[in-house]
Amino acid sequence: MIDISPSVMQFLLAFVVAAPLLGAAAALLPAPPGLKGKSPEQAVLRHGVTVTGVILAAAIALALGFDHDAPARFQATTDISWIQALNVRIHLGIDGISLPLLLMTALLFFLCALYSYFKLPEGPSPKAFVALLLVLESGTLATFAVLDLLLFFLAFEMVLIPMYFLIARWGGAQRQAAAWKFILYTLLGSVVMLLGLLLIGLNSGTFDMVALASDNGRELSHTTQLLAVLSIGLGLAVKTPMWPLHSWLPDAHTAAPTVGSVLLAGVLLKMGTYGFVRILLPVTPDGMATFAPYLGAFAAVGIVYGSLACLSLARKGNKGDLKRLIAYSSVGHMGFVLLGIASMTPTGVNGALFANVAHGLITGLLFFLVGALKDRYGTADLDTLAGATGAALYGRAPRLGAFLAFAAVASLGLPGLAGFWGEMLALFGAFDPAQGLSRPAFLTYMAFGAFGTLLTAAYLLIVVRRVCMGDPKALPEHGSRSASASGSASASGSASASGSAPALELADIQRYEFAAWTPLVALTVLAGLWPAVLLGLTDPAVQKLLAGGNA
């Protein structure tokens, strides 16, 4: 911890939330002549890297100035009256629950901006791309920093429009349909969620999340809590996404550009689960206790369903798209997060928060890698990649193959990597749920979750075998076409008179890719080997949250 004055901490948090909006406005302005570089695109792309880099630096300064001896206390707080008639305040603050998500969000946006500087997806104006990216960053950072229910809703909604346009204008095939599906599902969920937030605020007389959490639902009747959990939980479940409200996610991921998929999986899904922890658990504990068994059931089914869907996509002959497969894997992984929350125990909720961060790091890395694979081969179709000989990454691009294998084993929960701890703690939470919850039911959910881990290992190992292994000297049927289409791979040599196939030379990891991916690898290892860094932040805050602010 570095001694930073409270006023500076306040400024840093306000800057982190507001700076992306200012950066988005500046991105739309003409670049000064001396900053245009070799092309007009360079200036605005460099602007995106600079703004996200400064925001990441400010977030790191916040973490360094954070009092790690009191992670349960909200720090860097700002509390200003905004709409007096409704008692709505501009209330910002971070604790041990929100700080890791804030840091991960700032990191992923910086890495995406850096990646886009060298590999901008095809689409309209780069200015619009950078501006939308920064508006999206402001909304996600604000979601994890605001402490007022209506501000939370505004931040929650703020991300929808930029993500819609990133998918619809810079996405791939079927991008329009996928973007409409995304916006319709999430908007419908948000409308229902707003009704629940208003129900809590108007019945309790305040929208302040700190005051509501300290009250622990004592001012809300049991019926009000039930209605609030049902409506707010539905909106959060769509964003998470929880089975069976997940169907928008595979289409959105498949159509989105690489950085869109990274941010959708790494950041936007976390906004839903964060809402469960920050709002429903402390503000409506009785309502959550009533619905927890049902939430646990949906989570358990989602774990197995997502894994079976991935296993089907990974099988030969099923024409499984790798981006779609990873999207379905997110349904399973977020099922563990929901299962930990449903247990309503410190162990389970800590596991859910840990799994949130681990999923953001690992799945963000996976989408980066699949995007690079698609750039090189011109396709993410698993059957086409495997072909008769396999994509043979170990032989053609060994470093890319090593990164993909690492991300896969991290995603399946290998001990020593970040993916292990969250899932294990979530299962422990289900093994011994909170008092009043049915232990036989949660033991059943735990068994489903444990079975899901086996299925996860199965489909990810199949993917590694089919994509990374094979004969590097043989040219897959799609090789010459994809290589010329992507511009990243080329067929060397020429067919001899006897008709022998040339070998396919594949570009290995480029410097900008290595720079964008290495931090995710390092943090995945760090969190796996030293989980106390993250759990030391979240556990005191979770203990206080579940005790109604009295711990």
XYZ file of C-alpha atoms in Angstrom:
551
model
C 0.000 0.000 0.000
C 1.179 3.492 -0.872
C -0.001 6.386 1.265
C -2.285 8.425 -1.025
C -4.528 11.115 0.396
C -8.322 10.501 0.364
C -8.881 13.457 -1.945
C -6.450 12.051 -4.503
C -8.130 8.646 -4.245
C -11.496 10.314 -4.842
C -10.123 12.063 -7.903
C -8.577 8.857 -9.258
C -11.852 6.924 -9.047
C -13.869 9.755 -10.591
C -11.220 10.061 -13.321
C -11.347 6.332 -14.081
C -15.118 6.508 -14.553
C -15.327 9.802 -16.482
C -12.118 9.848 -18.546
C -13.291 7.297 -21.138
C -16.252 9.540 -22.007
C -13.949 12.521 -22.493
C -11.653 10.321 -24.549
C -14.580 9.167 -26.687
C -15.549 12.767 -27.436
C -11.940 13.652 -28.284
C -11.693 10.625 -30.610
C -14.368 12.134 -32.860
C -12.468 15.408 -33.278
C -9.980 15.958 -36.119
C -6.464 14.928 -35.149
C -3.796 17.673 -34.963
C -1.597 17.570 -38.093
C 1.497 16.551 -36.169
C -0.189 13.507 -34.646
C -1.691 11.925 -37.744
C 1.270 9.663 -38.419
C 1.428 7.692 -41.660
C -2.345 7.530 -42.089
C -5.422 9.257 -40.628
C -6.366 5.994 -38.899
C -3.167 5.839 -36.866
C -3.860 8.952 -34.812
C -7.250 7.845 -33.497
C -6.078 4.277 -32.839
C -3.069 5.631 -30.957
C -5.478 7.886 -29.062
C -7.455 4.806 -27.961
C -4.316 3.081 -26.708
C -3.220 6.225 -24.856
C -6.569 6.862 -23.144
C -7.059 3.239 -22.055
C -3.430 3.130 -20.923
C -3.857 6.225 -18.763
C -7.055 4.772 -17.277
C -5.245 1.513 -16.498
C -2.456 3.490 -14.814
C -5.042 5.359 -12.715
C -6.715 2.064 -11.754
C -3.353 0.631 -10.698
C -2.696 3.772 -8.630
C -6.094 3.224 -6.983
C -5.097 -0.336 -6.135
C -1.753 0.805 -4.727
C -3.441 3.434 -2.569
C -6.196 1.072 -1.446
C -6.061 0.219 2.263
C -5.630 -3.553 2.090
C -6.032 -3.787 5.863
C -9.659 -2.648 5.519
C -10.977 -4.130 2.231
C -14.522 -4.325 3.635
C -14.689 -0.525 3.877
C -15.661 1.556 0.852
C -12.738 3.756 -0.154
C -12.142 6.617 -2.609
C -15.762 7.589 -2.008
C -17.583 10.517 -3.573
C -21.119 11.349 -2.429
C -22.865 14.290 -4.097
C -26.573 15.025 -4.287
C -27.831 14.722 -7.867
C -31.653 14.431 -8.067
C -33.017 15.653 -4.734
C -36.661 14.826 -5.488
C -35.799 11.130 -5.781
C -32.920 11.233 -3.290
C -30.548 10.042 -6.015
C -26.883 10.766 -5.384
C -23.659 10.520 -7.357
C -22.159 8.015 -4.973
C -18.900 6.297 -5.972
C -16.666 3.949 -4.008
C -14.710 0.699 -4.189
C -14.126 -2.154 -1.768
C -12.494 -5.580 -1.953
C -15.323 -6.884 -4.142
C -15.274 -4.202 -6.818
C -11.537 -3.380 -6.951
C -10.437 -6.618 -8.732
C -13.206 -6.221 -11.324
C -12.273 -2.579 -11.879
C -8.629 -3.507 -12.460
C -9.482 -6.401 -14.788
C -11.813 -4.193 -16.811
C -9.196 -1.460 -17.248
C -6.587 -4.066 -18.248
C -8.778 -5.818 -20.827
C -9.780 -2.555 -22.490
C -6.149 -1.474 -22.737
C -5.126 -4.818 -24.242
C -8.025 -4.660 -26.711
C -7.084 -1.121 -27.747
C -3.460 -2.201 -28.189
C -4.497 -5.223 -30.243
C -6.811 -3.090 -32.405
C -4.020 -0.628 -33.143
C -2.261 -3.377 -35.095
C -5.293 -5.464 -36.102
C -8.306 -3.220 -36.588
C -11.409 -5.226 -37.589
C -12.917 -4.424 -40.959
C -15.737 -1.930 -40.707
C -16.637 1.776 -40.864
C -14.640 4.682 -39.484
C -11.865 3.896 -36.971
C -12.969 7.049 -35.135
C -16.364 5.508 -34.435
C -14.723 2.249 -33.353
C -12.460 3.944 -30.796
C -15.257 6.209 -29.527
C -17.617 3.247 -29.018
C -14.866 1.289 -27.282
C -14.296 4.140 -24.824
C -18.006 4.663 -24.135
C -18.254 0.941 -23.451
C -15.322 1.193 -21.034
C -16.911 4.067 -19.139
C -20.157 2.139 -18.663
C -18.469 -1.020 -17.415
C -16.121 0.800 -15.037
C -19.022 2.850 -13.676
C -21.038 -0.323 -13.030
C -18.354 -1.535 -10.622
C -17.846 1.866 -8.983
C -21.306 3.376 -8.391
C -23.142 2.927 -5.082
C -26.594 4.170 -6.064
C -29.241 1.869 -7.554
C -30.354 4.255 -10.295
C -26.788 5.108 -11.236
C -26.080 1.384 -11.359
C -28.969 0.964 -13.785
C -27.761 3.826 -15.987
C -24.250 2.388 -16.121
C -25.672 -1.089 -16.711
C -27.624 0.219 -19.713
C -24.844 2.429 -21.018
C -22.918 -0.534 -22.410
C -25.709 -1.879 -24.615
C -25.609 0.601 -27.498
C -21.813 0.588 -28.063
C -21.699 -3.216 -27.922
C -24.630 -3.405 -30.338
C -22.773 -1.262 -32.881
C -19.470 -3.106 -32.375
C -21.242 -6.337 -33.303
C -23.499 -4.914 -36.038
C -20.878 -2.798 -37.843
C -17.554 -4.557 -37.195
C -18.746 -8.153 -36.815
C -18.685 -11.093 -39.194
C -21.395 -13.184 -40.814
C -24.933 -12.835 -39.428
C -23.826 -9.791 -37.443
C -27.087 -7.873 -37.831
C -29.255 -10.698 -36.520
C -26.836 -11.364 -33.651
C -26.728 -7.678 -32.692
C -30.531 -7.399 -32.670
C -30.826 -10.533 -30.569
C -28.295 -9.148 -28.099
C -30.014 -5.789 -27.733
C -33.555 -7.195 -27.493
C -32.709 -9.774 -24.838
C -30.712 -7.386 -22.683
C -33.144 -4.479 -23.020
C -36.075 -6.671 -22.034
C -34.178 -7.891 -18.994
C -33.201 -4.344 -18.088
C -36.787 -3.061 -18.176
C -37.838 -5.732 -15.702
C -34.762 -5.012 -13.561
C -35.611 -1.295 -13.390
C -39.017 -2.127 -11.903
C -37.311 -4.104 -9.140
C -34.810 -1.328 -8.407
C -37.622 1.218 -8.165
C -39.555 -1.140 -5.908
C -36.633 -1.297 -3.474
C -35.866 2.421 -3.586
C -39.429 3.627 -3.158
C -40.254 1.163 -0.372
C -37.072 1.794 1.599
C -36.890 5.546 0.967
C -33.365 5.466 -0.455
C -31.481 4.257 -3.508
C -28.132 4.285 -1.684
C -26.624 0.808 -1.926
C -24.484 1.207 1.198
C -27.441 2.196 3.373
C -29.589 -0.568 1.899
C -26.894 -3.173 2.497
C -26.443 -2.029 6.107
C -30.183 -2.258 6.670
C -30.047 -5.843 5.315
C -33.649 -5.787 4.112
C -35.231 -4.983 7.461
C -37.268 -2.121 5.922
C -38.578 -4.340 3.112
C -41.444 -6.790 3.551
C -40.995 -10.408 2.501
C -43.315 -9.914 -0.481
C -41.368 -6.841 -1.609
C -38.128 -8.788 -1.377
C -39.559 -11.666 -3.395
C -40.776 -9.348 -6.160
C -37.480 -7.444 -6.155
C -35.362 -10.610 -6.418
C -37.576 -11.974 -9.175
C -37.454 -8.820 -11.308
C -33.866 -7.720 -10.661
C -32.619 -11.302 -10.804
C -34.235 -11.792 -14.212
C -32.442 -8.769 -15.667
C -29.119 -9.809 -14.136
C -29.580 -13.428 -15.267
C -29.978 -12.333 -18.900
C -26.675 -10.427 -18.757
C -24.834 -13.222 -16.888
C -26.138 -15.253 -18.946
C -27.988 -17.959 -17.014
C -29.532 -20.970 -18.703
C -32.148 -20.850 -20.293
C -31.740 -17.084 -20.944
C -28.404 -17.578 -22.679
C -29.400 -18.039 -26.318
C -28.268 -14.529 -27.354
C -24.684 -15.195 -26.249
C -23.428 -17.786 -28.797
C -24.757 -15.732 -31.718
C -23.251 -12.510 -30.345
C -19.847 -14.087 -29.781
C -19.780 -15.821 -33.155
C -20.571 -12.592 -35.015
C -18.567 -10.129 -32.889
C -15.047 -9.003 -33.825
C -12.228 -10.426 -31.725
C -12.030 -7.514 -29.280
C -15.833 -7.475 -29.003
C -15.828 -11.124 -27.947
C -13.009 -10.499 -25.461
C -14.887 -7.645 -23.803
C -18.253 -9.358 -23.926
C -16.926 -12.443 -22.115
C -14.310 -10.753 -19.977
C -16.301 -7.762 -18.735
C -19.975 -7.552 -19.684
C -20.970 -10.958 -18.301
C -19.426 -9.982 -14.953
C -21.827 -7.076 -14.619
C -24.705 -9.513 -14.116
C -23.075 -11.640 -11.436
C -21.708 -8.525 -9.717
C -25.287 -7.250 -9.404
C -26.316 -10.461 -7.643
C -23.531 -10.013 -5.090
C -23.677 -6.240 -4.643
C -27.473 -5.759 -4.628
C -29.542 -8.889 -4.079
C -27.503 -10.722 -1.435
C -27.252 -7.831 1.073
C -30.404 -5.850 0.237
C -32.943 -8.684 -0.142
C -31.528 -11.602 1.887
C -34.916 -13.193 2.653
C -35.968 -13.056 -0.973
C -32.643 -14.520 -2.063
C -32.983 -17.342 0.461
C -36.348 -18.230 -1.083
C -35.073 -18.226 -4.660
C -31.560 -19.590 -3.964
C -32.514 -23.262 -4.538
C -34.001 -22.373 -7.924
C -30.965 -20.272 -8.833
C -28.738 -23.191 -7.851
C -30.791 -25.556 -10.016
C -30.549 -23.304 -13.071
C -26.819 -22.920 -12.434
C -26.268 -26.685 -12.203
C -28.226 -27.337 -15.392
C -26.300 -24.548 -17.113
C -22.961 -26.114 -16.153
C -23.863 -29.465 -17.686
C -25.775 -27.995 -20.642
C -22.933 -25.666 -21.620
C -20.394 -28.491 -21.387
C -22.534 -30.895 -23.440
C -23.076 -28.227 -26.099
C -19.306 -27.690 -26.295
C -18.692 -31.442 -26.468
C -21.127 -31.679 -29.375
C -19.475 -28.778 -31.214
C -16.033 -30.298 -30.668
C -16.955 -33.646 -32.238
C -15.814 -34.396 -35.751
C -18.415 -33.740 -38.425
C -20.525 -31.263 -36.422
C -19.051 -28.139 -38.082
C -18.454 -26.522 -34.703
C -17.273 -22.911 -34.698
C -14.541 -22.346 -32.101
C -15.932 -18.946 -31.084
C -19.351 -20.497 -30.586
C -17.801 -23.300 -28.563
C -16.066 -20.877 -26.211
C -19.331 -18.933 -25.883
C -21.125 -22.070 -24.713
C -18.227 -22.775 -22.360
C -18.971 -19.388 -20.769
C -22.511 -20.566 -20.007
C -20.989 -23.455 -18.059
C -18.323 -21.394 -16.309
C -20.777 -18.695 -15.280
C -22.945 -21.510 -13.912
C -20.254 -22.092 -11.285
C -20.390 -18.396 -10.406
C -24.166 -18.544 -9.945
C -23.905 -21.765 -7.937
C -21.472 -20.112 -5.522
C -23.800 -17.119 -5.153
C -26.824 -19.398 -4.634
C -25.096 -21.108 -1.690
C -25.217 -17.740 0.170
C -22.081 -18.683 2.120
C -18.781 -16.784 2.368
C -16.996 -19.739 0.763
C -19.373 -19.914 -2.180
C -19.558 -16.149 -2.779
C -15.764 -15.825 -2.584
C -15.534 -18.662 -5.091
C -18.002 -16.873 -7.358
C -15.966 -13.653 -7.264
C -12.729 -15.548 -7.871
C -14.297 -17.451 -10.781
C -15.527 -14.129 -12.193
C -11.997 -12.780 -12.431
C -10.511 -16.079 -13.603
C -13.101 -16.405 -16.364
C -12.415 -12.863 -17.539
C -8.681 -13.512 -17.829
C -8.828 -17.000 -19.343
C -11.784 -16.624 -21.688
C -10.510 -13.241 -22.834
C -7.244 -14.975 -23.745
C -9.127 -17.765 -25.529
C -11.061 -15.324 -27.698
C -7.846 -13.481 -28.562
C -6.280 -16.791 -29.633
C -9.249 -17.964 -31.668
C -9.356 -14.574 -33.379
C -5.679 -14.956 -34.298
C -6.326 -18.486 -35.529
C -9.186 -17.231 -37.715
C -6.972 -14.462 -39.112
C -4.379 -17.024 -40.160
C -6.607 -19.783 -41.530
C -9.556 -17.655 -42.633
C -11.991 -19.724 -40.570
C -12.834 -20.731 -37.002
C -14.714 -23.867 -38.110
C -13.231 -26.769 -36.187
C -13.822 -29.385 -38.897
C -12.204 -27.173 -41.510
C -9.261 -26.412 -39.232
C -8.725 -30.054 -38.361
C -9.279 -31.326 -41.915
C -7.500 -34.520 -42.804
C -4.225 -33.637 -41.110
C -5.145 -31.218 -38.323
C -4.254 -27.550 -38.073
C -0.981 -28.755 -36.539
C -0.232 -25.619 -34.554
C 2.489 -27.379 -32.576
C 4.438 -27.866 -35.807
C 3.401 -24.812 -37.841
C 3.150 -22.135 -35.137
C 4.486 -23.683 -31.908
C 4.180 -20.580 -29.734
C 0.572 -20.025 -30.827
C -0.126 -23.703 -30.141
C 1.464 -23.434 -26.694
C -0.646 -20.384 -25.810
C -3.819 -22.151 -26.961
C -2.997 -25.289 -24.979
C -2.239 -23.183 -21.895
C -5.540 -21.311 -22.159
C -7.413 -24.584 -22.617
C -5.947 -26.280 -19.545
C -6.485 -23.100 -17.534
C -10.133 -23.048 -18.615
C -10.687 -26.674 -17.604
C -9.583 -25.818 -14.073
C -6.082 -27.280 -13.827
C -4.795 -26.906 -10.226
C -2.170 -24.187 -10.017
C -3.977 -21.927 -12.474
C -6.699 -19.355 -11.828
C -9.597 -21.437 -13.148
C -9.242 -24.022 -10.379
C -9.916 -21.991 -7.249
C -13.205 -20.352 -8.150
C -14.872 -23.574 -9.267
C -13.567 -25.499 -6.274
C -14.794 -22.908 -3.765
C -18.173 -22.704 -5.509
C -18.532 -26.476 -5.157
C -17.472 -26.263 -1.495
C -20.128 -23.627 -0.961
C -22.761 -25.934 -2.470
C -21.520 -28.771 -0.242
C -22.450 -26.789 2.876
C -24.985 -24.078 1.919
C -26.288 -21.355 4.204
C -28.577 -22.217 7.059
C -32.160 -22.732 5.920
C -31.244 -23.963 2.436
C -31.826 -27.596 1.483
C -28.518 -29.413 1.766
C -29.665 -32.483 -0.238
C -30.646 -30.190 -3.108
C -27.312 -28.378 -3.070
C -25.408 -31.656 -2.824
C -27.190 -32.648 -6.022
C -26.160 -29.366 -7.622
C -22.589 -29.977 -6.469
C -22.642 -33.400 -8.137
C -23.858 -31.807 -11.389
C -21.069 -29.235 -11.122
C -18.425 -31.900 -10.520
C -19.700 -33.830 -13.553
C -19.503 -30.595 -15.542
C -15.788 -30.274 -14.745
C -15.188 -33.700 -16.324
C -17.108 -32.713 -19.449
C -15.159 -29.443 -19.594
C -11.866 -31.312 -19.557
C -13.151 -33.640 -22.292
C -14.163 -31.001 -24.840
C -11.165 -28.742 -24.256
C -8.706 -31.624 -24.674
C -10.510 -32.629 -27.872
C -10.111 -29.072 -29.163
C -6.396 -29.041 -28.322
C -5.880 -32.409 -30.023
C -7.723 -31.416 -33.183
C -6.246 -27.923 -33.530
C -2.723 -28.293 -32.189
C -1.795 -31.768 -33.386
C -1.363 -33.122 -36.896
C 1.205 -33.300 -39.657
C 2.800 -29.866 -40.125
C 4.216 -30.896 -43.525
C 0.829 -31.684 -45.012
C -1.321 -28.964 -46.528
C -4.950 -29.085 -45.314
C -7.596 -28.893 -48.033
C -8.512 -25.349 -46.997
C -4.938 -24.203 -46.583
C -4.166 -22.360 -49.772
C -7.542 -20.608 -49.914
C -7.506 -19.518 -46.277
C -3.899 -18.511 -46.344
C -4.405 -16.153 -49.218
C -7.615 -14.793 -47.715
C -6.130 -14.019 -44.316
C -2.835 -12.604 -45.456
C -1.160 -14.137 -42.412
C -0.254 -17.516 -43.828
C 1.245 -18.542 -47.134
C 1.820 -21.767 -48.949
C 5.506 -22.271 -49.584
C 6.951 -24.264 -52.406
C 4.959 -25.498 -55.342
C 3.325 -28.766 -56.203
C 5.696 -31.064 -57.990
C 4.902 -32.795 -61.229
C 3.779 -35.791 -59.248
C 1.138 -33.623 -57.531
C 2.619 -33.625 -54.006
C 1.104 -30.977 -51.710
C 3.255 -28.102 -50.474
C 3.683 -27.444 -46.759
C 1.764 -24.586 -45.166
C 3.855 -21.897 -43.509
C 1.903 -20.195 -40.738
C 2.847 -16.950 -39.032
C 3.581 -17.564 -35.367
C 2.779 -15.072 -32.611
C 3.541 -11.490 -33.610
C 5.018 -8.956 -31.207
C 1.757 -7.056 -30.692
C -0.063 -10.328 -30.001
C 2.558 -11.340 -27.485
C 2.220 -7.951 -25.767
C -1.580 -8.253 -25.601
C -1.704 -11.860 -24.396
C 1.232 -12.193 -21.997
C -0.353 -10.137 -19.149
C -3.380 -12.474 -19.184
C -1.120 -15.528 -19.022
C 0.939 -14.039 -16.184
C -2.119 -13.085 -14.121
C -3.687 -16.524 -14.681
C -0.562 -18.133 -13.248
C -0.270 -15.597 -10.423
C -3.891 -16.022 -9.323
C -3.528 -19.802 -9.497
C -0.339 -20.002 -7.464
C -1.159 -17.183 -5.055
C -4.959 -17.095 -4.621
C -4.618 -15.263 -1.292
C -3.933 -12.044 -3.231
C -7.506 -12.010 -4.501
C -9.219 -13.828 -1.626
C -7.590 -11.475 0.867
C -9.457 -8.634 -0.813
C -12.823 -10.283 -1.298
C -13.283 -12.321 1.896
C -13.574 -9.477 4.474
C -15.927 -7.594 2.149
C -18.046 -10.724 1.581
C -18.201 -11.440 5.313
C -19.457 -7.920 5.950
C -21.877 -8.040 3.040
C -23.522 -11.282 4.181
C -23.721 -9.991 7.756
C -25.608 -6.887 6.642
C -22.747 -4.465 7.142
C -22.319 -5.432 10.810
C -19.271 -7.651 10.485
